[in-house]
Short mmCIF file of C-alpha atoms and ligand atoms in Angstrom, two decimals:
data_model
loop_
_atom_site.label_atom_id
_atom_site.label_comp_id
_atom_site.label_asym_id
_atom_site.label_seq_id
_atom_site.Cartn_x
_atom_site.Cartn_y
_atom_site.Cartn_z
CA MET A 297 30.28 2.60 -13.12
CA PRO A 298 32.35 6.02 -14.47
CA GLU A 299 29.94 8.26 -17.03
CA ASN A 300 32.72 7.76 -19.60
CA TYR A 301 33.05 4.35 -19.41
CA THR A 302 33.61 2.72 -22.58
CA ILE A 303 33.49 -0.65 -23.68
CA ASP A 304 36.42 -2.42 -25.84
CA MET A 305 34.63 -3.77 -28.85
CA PRO A 306 36.27 -6.00 -31.61
CA GLU A 307 37.58 -4.30 -34.07
CA ALA A 308 35.18 -5.94 -36.63
CA VAL A 309 32.40 -5.18 -34.49
CA ARG A 310 33.43 -1.38 -34.44
CA ASN A 311 34.23 -1.17 -38.10
CA ILE A 312 30.67 -3.21 -39.02
CA ILE A 313 28.85 -0.03 -36.85
CA HIS A 314 31.14 2.43 -38.25
CA THR A 315 29.83 1.14 -41.85
CA ILE A 316 26.50 1.18 -41.00
CA GLU A 317 26.65 4.67 -39.50
CA GLU A 318 28.35 6.22 -42.77
CA HIS A 319 25.47 5.14 -44.37
CA GLY A 320 23.28 7.29 -42.29
CA PHE A 321 21.65 4.65 -40.19
CA LYS A 322 22.49 3.98 -36.44
CA ALA A 323 23.79 0.57 -35.48
CA TYR A 324 24.74 -0.66 -31.44
CA ALA A 325 26.41 -3.84 -29.99
CA VAL A 326 23.33 -5.20 -27.72
CA GLY A 327 22.42 -7.51 -25.29
CA GLY A 328 24.49 -10.33 -23.62
CA CYS A 329 28.23 -8.89 -25.18
CA ILE A 330 27.51 -5.70 -23.35
CA ARG A 331 26.62 -7.52 -20.42
CA ASP A 332 29.40 -9.66 -20.30
CA SER A 333 31.89 -6.78 -21.14
CA ILE A 334 30.96 -4.82 -18.48
CA LEU A 335 30.99 -7.98 -16.39
CA GLY A 336 34.52 -8.45 -17.53
CA ARG A 337 33.55 -11.80 -18.59
CA ASN A 338 34.53 -12.75 -22.53
CA PRO A 339 31.40 -12.35 -24.83
CA ASP A 340 30.64 -15.33 -26.89
CA ASP A 341 29.28 -13.44 -29.42
CA TRP A 342 28.55 -9.88 -30.48
CA ASP A 343 25.32 -8.97 -31.67
CA ILE A 344 24.28 -5.67 -33.52
CA THR A 345 21.25 -4.21 -33.74
CA THR A 346 20.50 -1.28 -36.05
CA SER A 347 18.06 1.42 -37.95
CA ALA A 348 18.84 -0.26 -41.35
CA VAL A 349 16.73 -3.18 -42.88
CA PRO A 350 17.95 -6.25 -44.08
CA ALA A 351 17.99 -5.31 -47.57
CA GLN A 352 20.36 -2.12 -47.06
CA ILE A 353 22.27 -4.07 -44.57
CA LYS A 354 23.38 -6.71 -47.50
CA THR A 355 24.37 -3.41 -49.53
CA PHE A 356 26.90 -2.20 -47.11
CA PHE A 357 28.90 -5.20 -46.97
CA LYS A 358 30.67 -7.50 -49.18
CA ARG A 359 30.27 -11.04 -47.57
CA THR A 360 26.55 -11.42 -45.77
CA ILE A 361 24.45 -14.50 -45.24
CA ASP A 362 20.50 -14.21 -45.07
CA THR A 363 20.10 -15.90 -41.44
CA GLY A 364 16.61 -14.99 -40.64
CA ILE A 365 15.41 -12.13 -42.69
CA VAL A 366 11.67 -12.30 -41.88
CA HIS A 367 13.22 -11.62 -38.31
CA GLY A 368 15.07 -8.65 -39.57
CA THR A 369 19.01 -10.66 -38.94
CA VAL A 370 21.72 -10.67 -41.68
CA THR A 371 24.87 -11.97 -40.72
CA VAL A 372 27.96 -9.66 -41.95
CA MET A 373 30.95 -11.99 -42.40
CA VAL A 374 34.48 -10.75 -41.50
CA ASN A 375 37.17 -12.73 -42.34
CA LYS A 376 35.89 -16.27 -40.85
CA THR A 377 33.65 -14.73 -38.13
CA GLY A 378 30.11 -14.07 -38.56
CA TYR A 379 28.46 -10.84 -36.80
CA GLU A 380 24.70 -10.74 -36.46
CA VAL A 381 23.00 -7.49 -37.74
CA THR A 382 19.24 -7.35 -36.94
CA THR A 383 16.96 -4.66 -37.20
CA TYR A 384 15.27 -2.99 -34.59
CA ARG A 385 12.41 -4.91 -33.82
CA ILE A 386 8.96 -5.15 -32.14
CA ASP A 387 8.18 -8.51 -31.52
CA GLY A 388 3.87 -8.98 -32.31
CA GLU A 389 1.47 -10.89 -30.22
CA TYR A 390 2.97 -13.98 -29.09
CA GLU A 391 0.56 -17.03 -30.35
CA ASP A 392 1.83 -20.04 -28.53
CA GLY A 393 3.60 -18.89 -25.39
CA ARG A 394 6.98 -19.19 -27.11
CA HIS A 395 7.18 -17.14 -30.65
CA PRO A 396 5.85 -14.25 -31.52
CA LYS A 397 3.11 -14.41 -34.58
CA SER A 398 4.88 -11.51 -36.53
CA VAL A 399 7.55 -9.09 -36.26
CA GLU A 400 7.62 -5.49 -36.92
CA PHE A 401 10.73 -3.24 -37.57
CA SER A 402 11.36 -0.08 -35.92
CA ASP A 403 13.52 2.95 -36.49
CA ARG A 404 13.55 3.45 -32.66
CA LEU A 405 16.39 1.69 -30.54
CA VAL A 406 14.21 1.66 -27.82
CA ASP A 407 11.40 -0.29 -29.12
CA ASP A 408 13.93 -3.36 -29.48
CA LEU A 409 15.15 -2.81 -26.23
CA CYS A 410 11.82 -3.42 -24.48
CA ARG A 411 11.26 -6.63 -26.11
CA ARG A 412 14.42 -8.16 -24.55
CA ASP A 413 14.02 -10.18 -21.65
CA PHE A 414 15.99 -8.97 -18.69
CA THR A 415 16.93 -4.92 -17.73
CA ILE A 416 20.89 -6.36 -17.89
CA ASN A 417 20.38 -7.85 -21.49
CA ALA A 418 18.70 -4.75 -22.93
CA MET A 419 21.58 -2.45 -22.76
CA ALA A 420 22.88 -1.06 -25.83
CA TYR A 421 26.58 0.47 -26.69
CA ASN A 422 28.41 2.61 -29.55
CA ASP A 423 31.47 4.72 -29.51
CA THR A 424 29.36 7.76 -30.54
CA ASP A 425 26.62 7.50 -28.20
CA GLY A 426 27.80 5.34 -25.12
CA PHE A 427 25.67 3.40 -23.29
CA VAL A 428 21.63 3.43 -23.95
CA ASP A 429 20.10 1.90 -20.81
CA GLU A 430 16.42 2.71 -20.70
CA PHE A 431 15.81 -0.04 -18.09
CA ASN A 432 18.63 0.92 -15.39
CA GLY A 433 20.51 -2.41 -16.76
CA LEU A 434 23.87 -1.23 -15.14
CA ASP A 435 22.29 -0.46 -11.52
CA ASP A 436 20.69 -3.93 -12.03
CA LEU A 437 24.11 -5.26 -13.00
CA ASP A 438 25.92 -3.37 -9.74
CA ALA A 439 22.89 -4.81 -7.60
CA LYS A 440 23.50 -8.06 -8.88
CA ILE A 441 19.60 -8.66 -9.93
CA ILE A 442 18.03 -10.13 -12.65
CA ARG A 443 14.93 -8.36 -13.34
CA CYS A 444 12.46 -8.34 -16.60
CA VAL A 445 11.90 -5.15 -18.71
CA GLY A 446 8.62 -4.60 -18.18
CA GLU A 447 5.67 -6.29 -15.78
CA PRO A 448 7.10 -9.94 -15.16
CA GLU A 449 3.92 -11.96 -15.61
CA LEU A 450 3.25 -10.18 -18.92
CA ARG A 451 6.74 -11.11 -20.26
CA PHE A 452 6.36 -14.54 -19.32
CA THR A 453 3.01 -14.91 -20.43
CA GLU A 454 4.81 -14.00 -24.33
CA ASP A 455 7.59 -16.24 -23.79
CA ALA A 456 7.27 -18.71 -21.11
CA LEU A 457 11.23 -19.83 -21.62
CA ARG A 458 12.15 -16.36 -20.16
CA MET A 459 11.29 -18.29 -16.61
CA MET A 460 14.32 -20.93 -17.14
CA ARG A 461 16.55 -17.87 -18.29
CA ALA A 462 15.98 -15.96 -15.35
CA ILE A 463 17.28 -18.75 -13.07
CA ARG A 464 20.10 -19.84 -15.89
CA PHE A 465 21.31 -16.01 -15.54
CA SER A 466 21.03 -16.20 -11.73
CA ALA A 467 23.37 -19.34 -11.81
CA GLN A 468 25.71 -18.02 -14.27
CA LEU A 469 26.46 -14.70 -12.80
CA GLY A 470 25.47 -15.52 -9.01
CA PHE A 471 22.78 -13.10 -9.13
CA ILE A 472 19.33 -12.71 -7.11
CA ILE A 473 16.46 -12.78 -8.94
CA ASP A 474 13.85 -9.50 -8.63
CA GLU A 475 11.05 -10.23 -6.33
CA ASP A 476 8.38 -9.47 -8.68
CA THR A 477 10.49 -11.34 -11.30
CA TYR A 478 10.91 -13.97 -8.98
CA SER A 479 7.23 -14.73 -7.99
CA ALA A 480 5.99 -14.31 -11.15
CA ILE A 481 7.94 -17.37 -12.08
CA GLY A 482 6.01 -18.99 -9.48
CA ALA A 483 2.49 -17.82 -10.51
CA MET A 484 3.40 -18.86 -14.03
CA ALA A 485 5.30 -21.99 -13.42
CA ASP A 486 2.43 -24.57 -15.12
CA THR A 487 3.39 -22.44 -18.53
CA ILE A 488 6.39 -23.86 -19.02
CA SER A 489 5.31 -26.94 -20.59
CA LYS A 490 4.55 -25.18 -23.81
CA VAL A 491 8.40 -24.79 -24.01
CA SER A 492 10.08 -27.67 -25.88
CA MET A 493 12.34 -29.86 -23.96
CA GLU A 494 15.10 -29.25 -26.28
CA ARG A 495 15.00 -25.56 -24.97
CA ILE A 496 14.38 -26.83 -21.51
CA HIS A 497 17.59 -29.10 -21.54
CA ASP A 498 19.51 -26.10 -22.81
CA GLU A 499 19.08 -24.00 -19.97
CA LEU A 500 19.12 -26.73 -17.29
CA GLY A 501 22.71 -27.56 -18.55
CA LYS A 502 23.64 -23.91 -18.56
CA ILE A 503 22.50 -23.98 -14.88
CA LEU A 504 24.43 -27.19 -14.08
CA MET A 505 27.33 -26.14 -15.65
CA SER A 506 27.77 -22.64 -13.99
CA ASP A 507 29.44 -21.72 -10.97
CA HIS A 508 26.33 -21.92 -9.02
CA PRO A 509 25.31 -25.56 -10.11
CA ASP A 510 22.91 -25.59 -6.97
CA TYR A 511 20.55 -22.95 -7.96
CA VAL A 512 18.90 -26.02 -9.42
CA LYS A 513 16.89 -25.42 -6.40
CA ARG A 514 15.29 -22.58 -7.54
CA LEU A 515 13.74 -24.32 -10.58
CA CYS A 516 12.11 -26.42 -8.01
CA ASP A 517 11.45 -23.66 -5.45
CA THR A 518 9.48 -22.01 -8.03
CA ARG A 519 7.51 -25.29 -9.29
CA LEU A 520 9.02 -25.01 -12.72
CA THR A 521 10.31 -28.50 -12.49
CA GLN A 522 6.92 -29.82 -11.10
CA TYR A 523 5.52 -29.60 -14.19
CA VAL A 524 8.24 -30.77 -16.54
CA LEU A 525 10.69 -32.81 -14.59
CA PRO A 526 9.04 -34.70 -11.80
CA VAL A 527 12.11 -36.90 -10.94
CA MET A 528 14.40 -33.83 -10.18
CA ASP A 529 11.44 -32.39 -8.89
CA SER A 530 10.89 -35.17 -5.97
CA ILE A 531 14.82 -35.01 -5.33
CA LEU A 532 14.83 -31.44 -4.61
CA THR A 533 11.58 -31.60 -2.52
CA ASP A 534 12.51 -34.42 0.10
CA ARG A 535 15.27 -35.21 2.28
CA ARG A 536 17.84 -35.71 -0.47
CA CYS A 537 17.88 -32.17 -1.64
CA ASN A 538 20.73 -31.26 0.66
CA SER A 539 23.23 -34.10 -0.13
CA THR A 540 21.98 -33.29 -4.01
CA LEU A 541 22.95 -29.96 -3.74
CA THR A 542 26.18 -30.46 -2.30
CA LEU A 543 27.01 -33.41 -4.65
CA LEU A 544 26.58 -30.70 -7.33
CA MET A 545 28.95 -28.59 -6.16
CA HIS A 546 31.71 -31.02 -5.79
CA ALA A 547 31.11 -32.45 -9.06
CA GLY A 548 33.54 -32.21 -11.96
CA HIS A 549 32.96 -29.58 -14.78
CA SER A 550 31.55 -32.00 -17.06
CA PRO A 551 27.66 -32.51 -18.14
CA TYR A 552 27.91 -36.15 -17.76
CA LEU A 553 29.24 -35.67 -13.94
CA ARG A 554 26.88 -32.63 -13.09
CA TYR A 555 23.83 -34.52 -14.49
CA ALA A 556 25.03 -37.59 -12.65
CA ALA A 557 25.54 -35.62 -9.29
CA LEU A 558 21.77 -34.07 -10.05
CA TYR A 559 20.03 -37.62 -10.52
CA ASN A 560 22.53 -39.65 -8.01
CA ALA A 561 19.79 -40.00 -5.56
CA THR A 562 17.48 -41.96 -7.45
CA ASP A 563 17.72 -44.97 -9.09
CA ALA A 564 19.36 -45.44 -12.48
CA ASP A 565 16.28 -46.51 -14.24
CA ASN A 566 14.20 -43.07 -12.82
CA ALA A 567 17.55 -41.11 -13.87
CA ASN A 568 17.05 -42.78 -17.62
CA ALA A 569 13.25 -42.00 -17.99
CA GLU A 570 13.87 -38.30 -17.22
CA LEU A 571 17.14 -37.92 -19.16
CA LYS A 572 15.08 -39.41 -22.07
CA ALA A 573 12.17 -36.93 -21.21
CA LEU A 574 14.66 -34.36 -21.66
CA LYS A 575 15.46 -35.41 -24.96
CA LEU A 576 19.42 -35.13 -24.43
CA ASP A 577 21.70 -37.23 -26.87
CA ASN A 578 21.98 -41.05 -26.44
CA ASN A 579 25.54 -40.27 -25.54
CA THR A 580 24.54 -38.31 -22.47
CA ILE A 581 21.71 -40.50 -21.74
CA ASN A 582 23.62 -43.35 -21.74
CA THR A 583 26.76 -42.16 -19.68
CA VAL A 584 25.03 -40.64 -17.18
CA THR A 585 22.36 -43.62 -16.61
CA LYS A 586 25.63 -45.74 -16.33
CA ILE A 587 27.47 -43.27 -13.91
CA VAL A 588 24.35 -43.17 -11.83
CA ARG A 589 24.06 -47.40 -11.93
CA LEU A 590 27.55 -47.72 -11.10
CA SER A 591 27.93 -44.82 -8.55
CA LYS A 592 28.19 -47.33 -5.67
CA THR A 593 30.38 -50.11 -7.50
CA SER A 594 33.73 -50.85 -5.80
CA ILE A 595 36.32 -52.44 -8.09
CA ASP A 596 39.14 -54.60 -6.29
CA GLU A 597 42.35 -53.15 -5.93
CA THR A 598 44.09 -55.48 -8.27
CA GLU A 599 45.26 -55.18 -11.81
CA PRO A 600 43.29 -58.24 -13.37
CA ALA A 601 39.99 -56.61 -11.58
CA VAL A 602 40.82 -52.93 -13.12
CA ARG A 603 41.38 -54.31 -16.59
CA GLU A 604 38.21 -56.20 -16.24
CA ALA A 605 36.33 -53.00 -15.29
CA ILE A 606 38.16 -50.93 -18.36
CA HIS A 607 37.12 -53.65 -20.69
CA MET A 608 33.23 -53.88 -19.12
CA TYR A 609 32.77 -50.05 -18.65
CA GLY A 610 34.98 -48.51 -21.32
CA ARG A 611 38.51 -46.85 -21.06
CA ASP A 612 36.85 -43.18 -21.10
CA PHE A 613 34.24 -44.37 -18.75
CA LEU A 614 36.18 -45.70 -16.01
CA PRO A 615 37.91 -42.20 -14.97
CA LEU A 616 34.72 -40.69 -15.38
CA LEU A 617 32.81 -42.91 -12.58
CA MET A 618 36.14 -42.20 -10.35
CA ARG A 619 35.61 -38.75 -10.68
CA HIS A 620 31.74 -39.14 -9.69
CA GLN A 621 32.90 -41.36 -6.75
CA THR A 622 35.22 -38.78 -5.55
CA SER A 623 32.64 -36.21 -5.62
CA VAL A 624 30.25 -38.14 -3.68
CA ILE A 625 33.03 -39.17 -1.15
CA ALA A 626 33.82 -35.13 -0.81
CA ALA A 627 29.94 -34.35 -0.48
CA LYS A 628 29.43 -36.96 2.27
CA GLU A 629 32.26 -35.84 4.05
CA GLU A 630 31.09 -31.99 3.68
CA THR A 631 27.55 -33.14 5.19
CA THR A 632 28.64 -35.33 7.77
CA GLY A 633 32.18 -33.17 8.98
CA ILE A 634 33.90 -37.27 8.87
CA MET A 635 36.59 -37.62 6.60
CA MET A 636 36.29 -41.09 4.59
CA THR A 637 39.94 -41.53 4.39
CA ALA A 638 39.62 -45.43 3.10
CA ALA A 639 36.94 -44.73 0.34
CA ARG A 640 39.53 -41.88 -0.91
CA LYS A 641 42.65 -44.07 -0.85
CA HIS A 642 40.66 -46.73 -2.47
CA VAL A 643 39.68 -44.27 -5.32
CA GLU A 644 43.42 -43.40 -5.47
CA VAL A 645 44.42 -46.92 -5.73
CA ILE A 646 42.19 -47.53 -8.74
CA ASN A 647 42.97 -44.51 -10.58
CA ARG A 648 46.86 -45.39 -9.88
CA LEU A 649 45.99 -48.89 -11.62
CA TYR A 650 44.08 -47.71 -14.17
CA GLU A 651 46.90 -45.40 -15.20
CA GLU A 652 49.70 -47.89 -15.01
CA ILE A 653 47.33 -50.34 -17.36
CA ILE A 654 46.93 -47.35 -20.08
CA LYS A 655 50.31 -46.45 -19.98
CA ARG A 656 51.64 -50.08 -20.58
CA GLY A 657 48.93 -50.75 -23.28
CA ASP A 658 47.87 -53.96 -21.53
CA CYS A 659 45.59 -55.96 -23.38
CA ILE A 660 41.79 -54.76 -22.55
CA SER A 661 40.18 -55.85 -26.00
CA ILE A 662 40.03 -58.25 -28.45
CA LYS A 663 41.69 -56.21 -30.81
CA ASP A 664 44.69 -56.02 -28.48
CA LEU A 665 45.12 -59.94 -28.17
CA ASP A 666 48.20 -61.25 -29.83
CA ILE A 667 45.92 -63.42 -32.27
CA SER A 668 43.22 -62.57 -34.49
CA GLY A 669 40.02 -64.49 -36.04
CA SER A 670 41.54 -64.75 -38.91
CA ASP A 671 44.52 -66.98 -37.38
CA LEU A 672 41.87 -68.97 -36.10
CA MET A 673 40.62 -69.48 -39.01
CA GLU A 674 43.58 -70.68 -40.70
CA LEU A 675 43.72 -73.35 -37.62
CA GLY A 676 40.77 -74.31 -39.05
CA MET A 677 38.18 -73.04 -36.37
CA SER A 678 34.64 -71.49 -37.68
CA GLY A 679 31.37 -69.92 -36.96
CA PRO A 680 30.47 -68.49 -33.54
CA ARG A 681 33.70 -70.42 -32.02
CA ILE A 682 35.82 -67.74 -33.30
CA GLY A 683 34.40 -64.98 -31.39
CA GLU A 684 33.84 -67.15 -27.87
CA THR A 685 37.38 -68.62 -27.96
CA LEU A 686 38.75 -64.82 -28.26
CA ASN A 687 36.51 -63.76 -25.74
CA SER A 688 37.89 -66.60 -23.38
CA MET A 689 41.50 -66.02 -24.37
CA LEU A 690 40.84 -61.83 -23.81
CA HIS A 691 39.62 -62.80 -19.73
CA ILE A 692 42.49 -64.87 -19.75
CA VAL A 693 45.08 -62.62 -20.79
CA MET A 694 43.50 -59.73 -18.71
CA GLU A 695 43.99 -62.12 -15.59
CA ASN A 696 47.53 -62.69 -16.96
CA PRO A 697 49.18 -60.22 -19.90
CA LYS A 698 52.15 -62.50 -19.85
CA LEU A 699 49.98 -65.04 -21.68
CA ASN A 700 49.55 -62.31 -24.62
CA ASP A 701 51.49 -63.58 -27.24
CA LYS A 702 50.51 -66.01 -30.24
CA GLU A 703 52.14 -68.95 -29.52
CA THR A 704 50.92 -69.42 -26.14
CA LEU A 705 47.85 -68.62 -27.24
CA ILE A 706 47.59 -71.25 -29.75
CA ALA A 707 49.00 -73.69 -27.29
CA MET A 708 46.41 -72.76 -24.96
CA LEU A 709 43.48 -73.80 -27.54
CA GLY A 710 42.85 -77.28 -26.36
CA THR A 711 42.20 -76.30 -22.90
CA LEU A 712 39.80 -73.82 -23.69
CA GLU A 713 35.86 -74.96 -23.69
P1 ATP B 142 24.53 -16.48 -23.70
O1 ATP B 142 24.58 -16.07 -25.19
O2 ATP B 142 25.11 -16.31 -22.60
O3 ATP B 142 23.08 -17.52 -23.58
P2 ATP B 142 23.08 -13.82 -24.07
O4 ATP B 142 22.30 -12.53 -23.39
O5 ATP B 142 23.85 -13.18 -25.22
O6 ATP B 142 23.51 -14.83 -23.33
P3 ATP B 142 20.99 -15.06 -26.01
O7 ATP B 142 20.11 -15.97 -26.22
O8 ATP B 142 22.33 -15.31 -27.02
O9 ATP B 142 21.50 -14.58 -24.70
O10 ATP B 142 20.41 -13.81 -26.91
C1 ATP B 142 21.06 -12.35 -27.05
C2 ATP B 142 19.88 -11.70 -26.55
O11 ATP B 142 19.02 -11.46 -27.03
C3 ATP B 142 20.12 -11.32 -25.04
O12 ATP B 142 20.89 -10.91 -24.35
C4 ATP B 142 18.49 -10.69 -24.76
O13 ATP B 142 18.67 -9.44 -25.30
C5 ATP B 142 17.84 -11.33 -26.33
N1 ATP B 142 17.08 -12.24 -25.72
C6 ATP B 142 17.13 -13.40 -26.44
N2 ATP B 142 16.41 -14.48 -25.68
C7 ATP B 142 15.19 -13.74 -25.64
C8 ATP B 142 13.99 -14.34 -25.10
N3 ATP B 142 13.80 -15.31 -24.90
N4 ATP B 142 13.22 -12.85 -24.65
C9 ATP B 142 13.45 -11.99 -24.84
N5 ATP B 142 14.77 -11.59 -24.91
C10 ATP B 142 15.55 -12.51 -25.50
MG1 MG B 143 24.34 -15.08 -27.08
#
């Protein structure tokens, strides 16, 4: 990294820093945005750290939001974007392995940097002073290392979530984890149970969606999964491990597909139980469980069978299932070295039939029928028979779409039982 390296901060960030400096205080862009800029990745958000306290920040800008005044954070609004401006902070004693009991403001940047988790996340920058890199984050970025700021066991004692964050950043960036940091995770693994499942699934989701989803193995090697995710732990510690990691590397870029790959080697009920324990949203739980349950399902290569499958599993679900089955095939091919031509062709045929059915707008649900419940009522039908009749008609029409015509369907009425 050249000495005079500069970071191209967004104009709004430069202006905020400049405004704070004009009032006689210090301000820097800090944390993830600096790390990502140096790596040439687009930062999600730009955090600013400052020597000014929230009450002062609020007087420097027209539009601010009190995001977390007690923690020193004020959001400064520029046009429609918010930038979090946080006072230099020293985190007090941690009471529950997750949250500092109190926070104290400081007027020294280094205090704020040393409360941060990893060296690569503990760098600050502004145009006046350039980089402030007290913990050699630049060197670790170069060497691709995740390393705790300070003593790892102490830092994980303060906040157990950091253990998951270490593995998550290693997966997102393709970094190794420094030996001391890594062994401290192993030593402290049991304390992960203090972390809420919502935070655990946030981090797990980021690992799964990264370019290195197979780094989930590190969660298991450090024994983190042993305490909170028993199903995943058993998959990744027995003979199913390699095929699962290979499958993850072939899985499409969707949380459903990544979770389904992770749990593909267990049965749907086990997968469902762990997804629930992870407190994922119901849609994810149901979709992933369904993929795992239907992972080996084979649909007949006929239009009626594909229409039935779309009706039964859902219009959006079938393509997802096919993507999953394609990944399973690719992973098996990689593991065995044997091409599965027939299986690939089968998925291709189902995909093609699906496309054609959707493009033509074939009838795949009761609302697509050329006859409705009120039509049947007008013909004197009532009660549950209406639904049953429509359902019978749907299956007939899915078998033979030409029959989806009101007169034909009415003519058919007498034959339905
Ligand atoms: P991303 O936004 O991609 O998840 P990030 O590094 O920006 O990565 P955030 O969670 O947004 O991560 O946090 C911003 C910064 O705050 C981090 O870079 C780090 O300096 C600090 N930080 C966040 N969480 C912790 C934590 N649990 N312990 C210590 N420092 C933390
Ligand atoms: Mg961030």
